[in-house]
XYZ file of C-alpha atoms in Angstrom:
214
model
C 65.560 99.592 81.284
C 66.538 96.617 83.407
C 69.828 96.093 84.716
C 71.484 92.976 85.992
C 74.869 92.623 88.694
C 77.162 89.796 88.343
C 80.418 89.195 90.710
C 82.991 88.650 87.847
C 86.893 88.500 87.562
C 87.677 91.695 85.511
C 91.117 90.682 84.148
C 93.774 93.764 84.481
C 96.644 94.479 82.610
C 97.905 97.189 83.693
C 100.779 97.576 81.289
C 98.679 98.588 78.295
C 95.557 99.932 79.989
C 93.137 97.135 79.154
C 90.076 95.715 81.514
C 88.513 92.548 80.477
C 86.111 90.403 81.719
C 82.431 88.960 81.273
C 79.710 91.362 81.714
C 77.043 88.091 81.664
C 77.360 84.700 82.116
C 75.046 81.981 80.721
C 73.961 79.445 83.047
C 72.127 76.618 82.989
C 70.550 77.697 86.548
C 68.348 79.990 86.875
C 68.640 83.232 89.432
C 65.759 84.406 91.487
C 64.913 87.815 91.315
C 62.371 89.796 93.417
C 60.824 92.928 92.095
C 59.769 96.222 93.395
C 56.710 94.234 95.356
C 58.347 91.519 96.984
C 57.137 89.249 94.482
C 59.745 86.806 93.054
C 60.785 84.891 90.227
C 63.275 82.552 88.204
C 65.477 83.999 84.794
C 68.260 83.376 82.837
C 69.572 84.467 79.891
C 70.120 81.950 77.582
C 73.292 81.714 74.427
C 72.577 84.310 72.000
C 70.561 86.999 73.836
C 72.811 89.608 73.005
C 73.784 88.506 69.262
C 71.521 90.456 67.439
C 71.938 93.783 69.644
C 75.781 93.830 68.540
C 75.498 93.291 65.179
C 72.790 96.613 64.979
C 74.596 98.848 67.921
C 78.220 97.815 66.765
C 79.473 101.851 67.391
C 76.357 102.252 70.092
C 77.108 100.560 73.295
C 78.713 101.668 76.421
C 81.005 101.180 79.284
C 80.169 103.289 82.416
C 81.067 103.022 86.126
C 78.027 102.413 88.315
C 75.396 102.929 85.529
C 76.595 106.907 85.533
C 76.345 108.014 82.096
C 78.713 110.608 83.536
C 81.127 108.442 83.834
C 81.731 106.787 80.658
C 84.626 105.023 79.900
C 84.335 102.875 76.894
C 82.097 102.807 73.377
C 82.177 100.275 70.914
C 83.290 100.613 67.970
C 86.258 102.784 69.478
C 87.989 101.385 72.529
C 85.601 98.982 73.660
C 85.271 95.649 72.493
C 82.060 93.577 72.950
C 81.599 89.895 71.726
C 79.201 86.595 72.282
C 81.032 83.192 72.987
C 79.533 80.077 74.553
C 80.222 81.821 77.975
C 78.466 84.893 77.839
C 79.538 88.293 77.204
C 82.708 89.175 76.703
C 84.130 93.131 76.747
C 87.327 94.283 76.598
C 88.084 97.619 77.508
C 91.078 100.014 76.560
C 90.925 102.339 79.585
C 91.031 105.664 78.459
C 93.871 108.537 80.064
C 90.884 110.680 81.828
C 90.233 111.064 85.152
C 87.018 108.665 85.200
C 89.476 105.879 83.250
C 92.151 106.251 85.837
C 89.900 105.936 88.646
C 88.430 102.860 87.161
C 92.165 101.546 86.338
C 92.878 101.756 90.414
C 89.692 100.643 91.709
C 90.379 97.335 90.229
C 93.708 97.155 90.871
C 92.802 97.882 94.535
C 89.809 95.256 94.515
C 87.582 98.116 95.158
C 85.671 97.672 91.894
C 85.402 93.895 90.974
C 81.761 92.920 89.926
C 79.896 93.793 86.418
C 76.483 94.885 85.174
C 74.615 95.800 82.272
C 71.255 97.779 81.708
C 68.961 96.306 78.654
C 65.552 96.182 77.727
C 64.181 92.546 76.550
C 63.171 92.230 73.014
C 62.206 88.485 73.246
C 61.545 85.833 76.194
C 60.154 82.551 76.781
C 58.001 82.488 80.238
C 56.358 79.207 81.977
C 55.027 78.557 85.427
C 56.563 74.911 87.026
C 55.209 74.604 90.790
C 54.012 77.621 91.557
C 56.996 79.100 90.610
C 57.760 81.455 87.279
C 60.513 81.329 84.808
C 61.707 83.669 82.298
C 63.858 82.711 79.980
C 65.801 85.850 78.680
C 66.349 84.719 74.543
C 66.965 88.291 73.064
C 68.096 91.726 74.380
C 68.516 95.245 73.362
C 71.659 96.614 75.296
C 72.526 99.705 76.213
C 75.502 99.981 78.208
C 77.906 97.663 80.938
C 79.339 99.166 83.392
C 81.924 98.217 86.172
C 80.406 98.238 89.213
C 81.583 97.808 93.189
C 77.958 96.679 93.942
C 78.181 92.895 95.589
C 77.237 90.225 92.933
C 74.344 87.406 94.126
C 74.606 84.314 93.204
C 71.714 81.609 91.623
C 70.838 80.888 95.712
C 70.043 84.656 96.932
C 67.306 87.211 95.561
C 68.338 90.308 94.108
C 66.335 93.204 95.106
C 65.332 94.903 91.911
C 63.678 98.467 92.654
C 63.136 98.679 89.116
C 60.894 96.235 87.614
C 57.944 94.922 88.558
C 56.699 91.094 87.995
C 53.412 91.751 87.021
C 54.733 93.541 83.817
C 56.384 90.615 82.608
C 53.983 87.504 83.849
C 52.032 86.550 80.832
C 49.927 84.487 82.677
C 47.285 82.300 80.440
C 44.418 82.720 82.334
C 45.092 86.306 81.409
C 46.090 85.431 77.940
C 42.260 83.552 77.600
C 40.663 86.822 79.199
C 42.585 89.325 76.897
C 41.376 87.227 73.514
C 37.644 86.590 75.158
C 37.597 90.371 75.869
C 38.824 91.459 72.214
C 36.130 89.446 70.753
C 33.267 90.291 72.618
C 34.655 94.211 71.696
C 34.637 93.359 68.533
C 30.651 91.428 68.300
C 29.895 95.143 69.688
C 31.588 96.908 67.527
C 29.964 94.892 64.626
C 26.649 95.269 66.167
C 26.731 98.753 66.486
C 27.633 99.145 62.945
C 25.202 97.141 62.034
C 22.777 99.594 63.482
C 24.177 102.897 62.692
C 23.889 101.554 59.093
C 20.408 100.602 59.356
C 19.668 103.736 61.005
C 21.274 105.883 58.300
C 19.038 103.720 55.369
C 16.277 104.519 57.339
C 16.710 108.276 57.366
C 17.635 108.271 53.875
C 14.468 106.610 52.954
C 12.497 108.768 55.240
C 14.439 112.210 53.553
C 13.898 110.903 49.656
C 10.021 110.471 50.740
C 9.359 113.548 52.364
C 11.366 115.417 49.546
C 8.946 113.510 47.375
Protein backbone atom coordinates (compact mmCIF):
# COMPACT_ATOMS: atom_id res chain seq x y z
CA UNK A 1 0.00 0.00 0.00
CA UNK A 2 1.31 3.46 -0.79
CA UNK A 3 0.51 6.38 1.11
CA UNK A 4 0.75 10.02 0.23
CA UNK A 5 1.02 13.44 2.89
CA UNK A 6 -0.45 16.63 1.87
CA UNK A 7 -0.37 20.01 4.14
CA UNK A 8 -4.16 20.84 3.91
CA UNK A 9 -6.63 23.25 5.74
CA UNK A 10 -8.91 20.77 7.66
CA UNK A 11 -11.96 23.05 8.16
CA UNK A 12 -13.37 22.76 11.98
CA UNK A 13 -16.58 23.31 13.25
CA UNK A 14 -16.56 22.71 16.37
CA UNK A 15 -20.19 23.28 17.17
CA UNK A 16 -21.47 20.09 15.56
CA UNK A 17 -18.36 17.92 15.60
CA UNK A 18 -17.51 17.96 11.91
CA UNK A 19 -13.75 17.96 10.22
CA UNK A 20 -13.54 18.70 6.63
CA UNK A 21 -11.04 19.15 4.29
CA UNK A 22 -9.22 17.65 1.09
CA UNK A 23 -7.40 14.52 1.60
CA UNK A 24 -5.75 15.04 -2.24
CA UNK A 25 -5.40 17.70 -4.39
CA UNK A 26 -5.07 17.53 -8.20
CA UNK A 27 -2.43 19.49 -9.68
CA UNK A 28 -1.28 20.23 -12.76
CA UNK A 29 2.48 19.95 -11.31
CA UNK A 30 3.90 17.16 -10.65
CA UNK A 31 5.67 16.18 -7.03
CA UNK A 32 8.95 14.42 -6.83
CA UNK A 33 9.13 11.53 -4.84
CA UNK A 34 12.21 9.46 -3.85
CA UNK A 35 11.87 5.86 -2.91
CA UNK A 36 13.38 3.50 -0.49
CA UNK A 37 16.84 3.72 -2.76
CA UNK A 38 17.36 7.22 -3.21
CA UNK A 39 16.12 6.99 -6.58
CA UNK A 40 13.57 9.69 -7.59
CA UNK A 41 10.76 10.50 -9.64
CA UNK A 42 7.79 12.81 -10.89
CA UNK A 43 3.67 11.85 -10.08
CA UNK A 44 0.50 13.22 -9.89
CA UNK A 45 -2.72 12.12 -9.62
CA UNK A 46 -4.79 13.23 -12.15
CA UNK A 47 -9.18 14.11 -11.96
CA UNK A 48 -10.88 10.94 -11.44
CA UNK A 49 -8.35 8.61 -9.76
CA UNK A 50 -10.45 7.93 -6.99
CA UNK A 51 -14.01 7.78 -8.85
CA UNK A 52 -14.29 4.33 -9.37
CA UNK A 53 -12.89 3.23 -5.77
CA UNK A 54 -16.01 5.15 -4.16
CA UNK A 55 -18.56 3.99 -6.12
CA UNK A 56 -17.32 -0.01 -5.18
CA UNK A 57 -16.07 0.78 -1.35
CA UNK A 58 -19.05 3.27 -0.67
CA UNK A 59 -19.46 1.59 3.23
CA UNK A 60 -15.48 0.46 3.00
CA UNK A 61 -13.22 3.34 3.49
CA UNK A 62 -11.65 4.85 6.47
CA UNK A 63 -10.61 7.74 8.52
CA UNK A 64 -7.67 7.05 10.94
CA UNK A 65 -5.15 9.28 12.77
CA UNK A 66 -1.58 8.67 11.63
CA UNK A 67 -2.37 5.57 9.45
CA UNK A 68 -3.25 3.64 13.02
CA UNK A 69 -5.96 1.37 12.27
CA UNK A 70 -6.28 1.67 16.04
CA UNK A 71 -7.32 4.75 15.84
CA UNK A 72 -10.18 4.97 13.62
CA UNK A 73 -12.38 7.66 13.53
CA UNK A 74 -14.56 7.72 10.54
CA UNK A 75 -16.14 4.97 7.83
CA UNK A 76 -18.07 5.74 4.97
CA UNK A 77 -21.13 5.03 4.58
CA UNK A 78 -21.71 6.02 8.39
CA UNK A 79 -20.15 9.25 9.55
CA UNK A 80 -17.74 9.84 6.98
CA UNK A 81 -18.34 11.41 3.86
CA UNK A 82 -16.02 10.99 0.82
CA UNK A 83 -16.57 12.69 -2.65
CA UNK A 84 -14.58 13.64 -6.13
CA UNK A 85 -14.89 17.35 -7.37
CA UNK A 86 -12.60 19.14 -9.81
CA UNK A 87 -10.29 19.76 -6.73
CA UNK A 88 -9.53 16.55 -5.45
CA UNK A 89 -10.84 14.67 -2.64
CA UNK A 90 -13.11 15.85 -0.52
CA UNK A 91 -14.09 14.09 3.17
CA UNK A 92 -16.11 15.25 5.66
CA UNK A 93 -15.96 13.84 8.90
CA UNK A 94 -18.58 13.71 11.86
CA UNK A 95 -16.14 13.26 14.76
CA UNK A 96 -17.28 10.63 16.79
CA UNK A 97 -17.74 11.11 21.09
CA UNK A 98 -14.69 8.51 21.83
CA UNK A 99 -11.62 9.18 23.15
CA UNK A 100 -9.61 8.81 19.70
CA UNK A 101 -12.48 11.44 18.13
CA UNK A 102 -11.93 13.88 20.91
CA UNK A 103 -8.33 13.82 20.66
CA UNK A 104 -8.54 14.38 16.99
CA UNK A 105 -11.30 17.26 17.65
CA UNK A 106 -8.40 19.19 19.89
CA UNK A 107 -5.45 18.47 17.92
CA UNK A 108 -6.89 20.54 15.22
CA UNK A 109 -8.28 22.99 17.12
CA UNK A 110 -4.80 23.40 18.71
CA UNK A 111 -2.97 23.30 15.18
CA UNK A 112 -1.30 20.24 16.38
CA UNK A 113 -2.84 18.05 13.67
CA UNK A 114 -3.25 20.05 10.36
CA UNK A 115 -1.96 18.03 7.27
CA UNK A 116 -3.79 14.88 5.46
CA UNK A 117 -2.89 11.52 3.94
CA UNK A 118 -4.23 8.58 2.41
CA UNK A 119 -2.85 4.93 1.86
CA UNK A 120 -3.95 3.28 -1.72
CA UNK A 121 -2.73 0.87 -4.01
CA UNK A 122 -2.73 1.99 -7.91
CA UNK A 123 -5.01 0.16 -10.16
CA UNK A 124 -4.09 2.18 -13.33
CA UNK A 125 -1.17 4.73 -14.41
CA UNK A 126 0.27 6.31 -17.32
CA UNK A 127 4.33 6.39 -17.06
CA UNK A 128 6.86 8.27 -19.63
CA UNK A 129 10.47 9.26 -19.37
CA UNK A 130 11.07 13.31 -20.58
CA UNK A 131 14.93 14.18 -19.95
CA UNK A 132 16.10 11.71 -18.04
CA UNK A 133 13.54 12.19 -15.76
CA UNK A 134 10.27 9.75 -15.01
CA UNK A 135 6.67 10.56 -14.68
CA UNK A 136 3.82 8.73 -13.37
CA UNK A 137 0.74 9.78 -13.90
CA UNK A 138 -1.60 8.36 -11.10
CA UNK A 139 -5.23 7.81 -13.37
CA UNK A 140 -6.97 5.20 -11.03
CA UNK A 141 -6.71 4.11 -7.35
CA UNK A 142 -7.96 1.60 -4.95
CA UNK A 143 -8.26 3.41 -1.47
CA UNK A 144 -8.16 2.23 1.65
CA UNK A 145 -8.26 4.70 4.27
CA UNK A 146 -7.30 8.84 4.97
CA UNK A 147 -6.20 9.70 7.87
CA UNK A 148 -5.38 13.06 9.70
CA UNK A 149 -2.02 13.32 10.18
CA UNK A 150 0.57 15.93 12.15
CA UNK A 151 3.32 14.73 9.71
CA UNK A 152 4.72 18.08 7.73
CA UNK A 153 3.23 18.23 4.15
CA UNK A 154 6.01 18.80 1.03
CA UNK A 155 5.25 20.68 -1.50
CA UNK A 156 5.76 20.07 -5.69
CA UNK A 157 9.64 21.64 -4.97
CA UNK A 158 10.91 19.10 -2.10
CA UNK A 159 11.24 15.12 -2.24
CA UNK A 160 9.31 13.10 -0.02
CA UNK A 161 11.14 10.30 1.48
CA UNK A 162 9.03 7.26 0.86
CA UNK A 163 10.41 4.13 2.93
CA UNK A 164 7.83 2.24 1.32
CA UNK A 165 8.02 1.89 -2.30
CA UNK A 166 10.55 1.31 -4.44
CA UNK A 167 10.99 2.89 -8.16
CA UNK A 168 12.06 0.01 -9.82
CA UNK A 169 8.60 -1.65 -9.14
CA UNK A 170 6.80 0.86 -10.93
CA UNK A 171 9.35 1.96 -13.98
CA UNK A 172 8.06 0.18 -16.98
CA UNK A 173 10.88 1.00 -18.85
CA UNK A 174 10.68 -0.07 -22.79
CA UNK A 175 13.86 -1.38 -23.21
CA UNK A 176 12.54 -3.74 -20.60
CA UNK A 177 9.18 -3.92 -22.16
CA UNK A 178 11.20 -5.17 -25.72
CA UNK A 179 13.26 -7.73 -23.49
CA UNK A 180 10.16 -9.14 -21.58
CA UNK A 181 8.20 -9.83 -25.19
CA UNK A 182 11.72 -11.07 -26.95
CA UNK A 183 12.14 -13.36 -23.88
CA UNK A 184 8.40 -14.79 -23.96
CA UNK A 185 8.86 -15.69 -27.48
CA UNK A 186 11.99 -17.30 -27.60
CA UNK A 187 10.25 -19.44 -24.35
CA UNK A 188 7.72 -20.14 -26.31
CA UNK A 189 9.92 -21.42 -29.95
CA UNK A 190 11.31 -23.83 -27.03
CA UNK A 191 8.48 -24.83 -25.73
CA UNK A 192 7.15 -25.64 -29.29
CA UNK A 193 10.30 -27.34 -30.13
CA UNK A 194 10.34 -29.51 -27.38
CA UNK A 195 6.92 -30.63 -28.09
CA UNK A 196 7.67 -31.16 -31.24
CA UNK A 197 10.13 -33.74 -30.11
CA UNK A 198 8.52 -35.41 -27.26
CA UNK A 199 5.81 -36.12 -29.91
CA UNK A 200 8.08 -37.54 -32.34
CA UNK A 201 9.70 -39.45 -29.73
CA UNK A 202 6.46 -40.98 -28.43
CA UNK A 203 5.46 -42.08 -32.44
CA UNK A 204 8.62 -43.55 -32.49
CA UNK A 205 8.21 -45.80 -29.47
CA UNK A 206 4.83 -46.62 -30.45
CA UNK A 207 5.99 -47.84 -33.73
CA UNK A 208 8.88 -49.60 -32.23
CA UNK A 209 6.22 -51.39 -29.37
CA UNK A 210 3.42 -52.40 -32.25
CA UNK A 211 6.56 -54.09 -34.17
CA UNK A 212 8.11 -55.92 -31.57
CA UNK A 213 4.57 -57.06 -30.30
CA UNK A 214 4.28 -58.15 -33.90
Amino acid sequence: MEKRTVNLKIENKVEDRKLQGYASVFSEEYTKIADMWGDTFNERIVSGAFKDTLEQKADDIFMLVNHNWDKVVGRSGSNLKLTEDEHGLRFELQVPNTVDGNDLLENVRLGLIRGCSFGFNVIDSETRWLEDEFYRDITKVDLFEITATAIPAYSNTEIACRSDLSLKDIKPKTEEKTTVVKEQVEVKTVVENRNKKMLKNLLKNIVKIESEEK
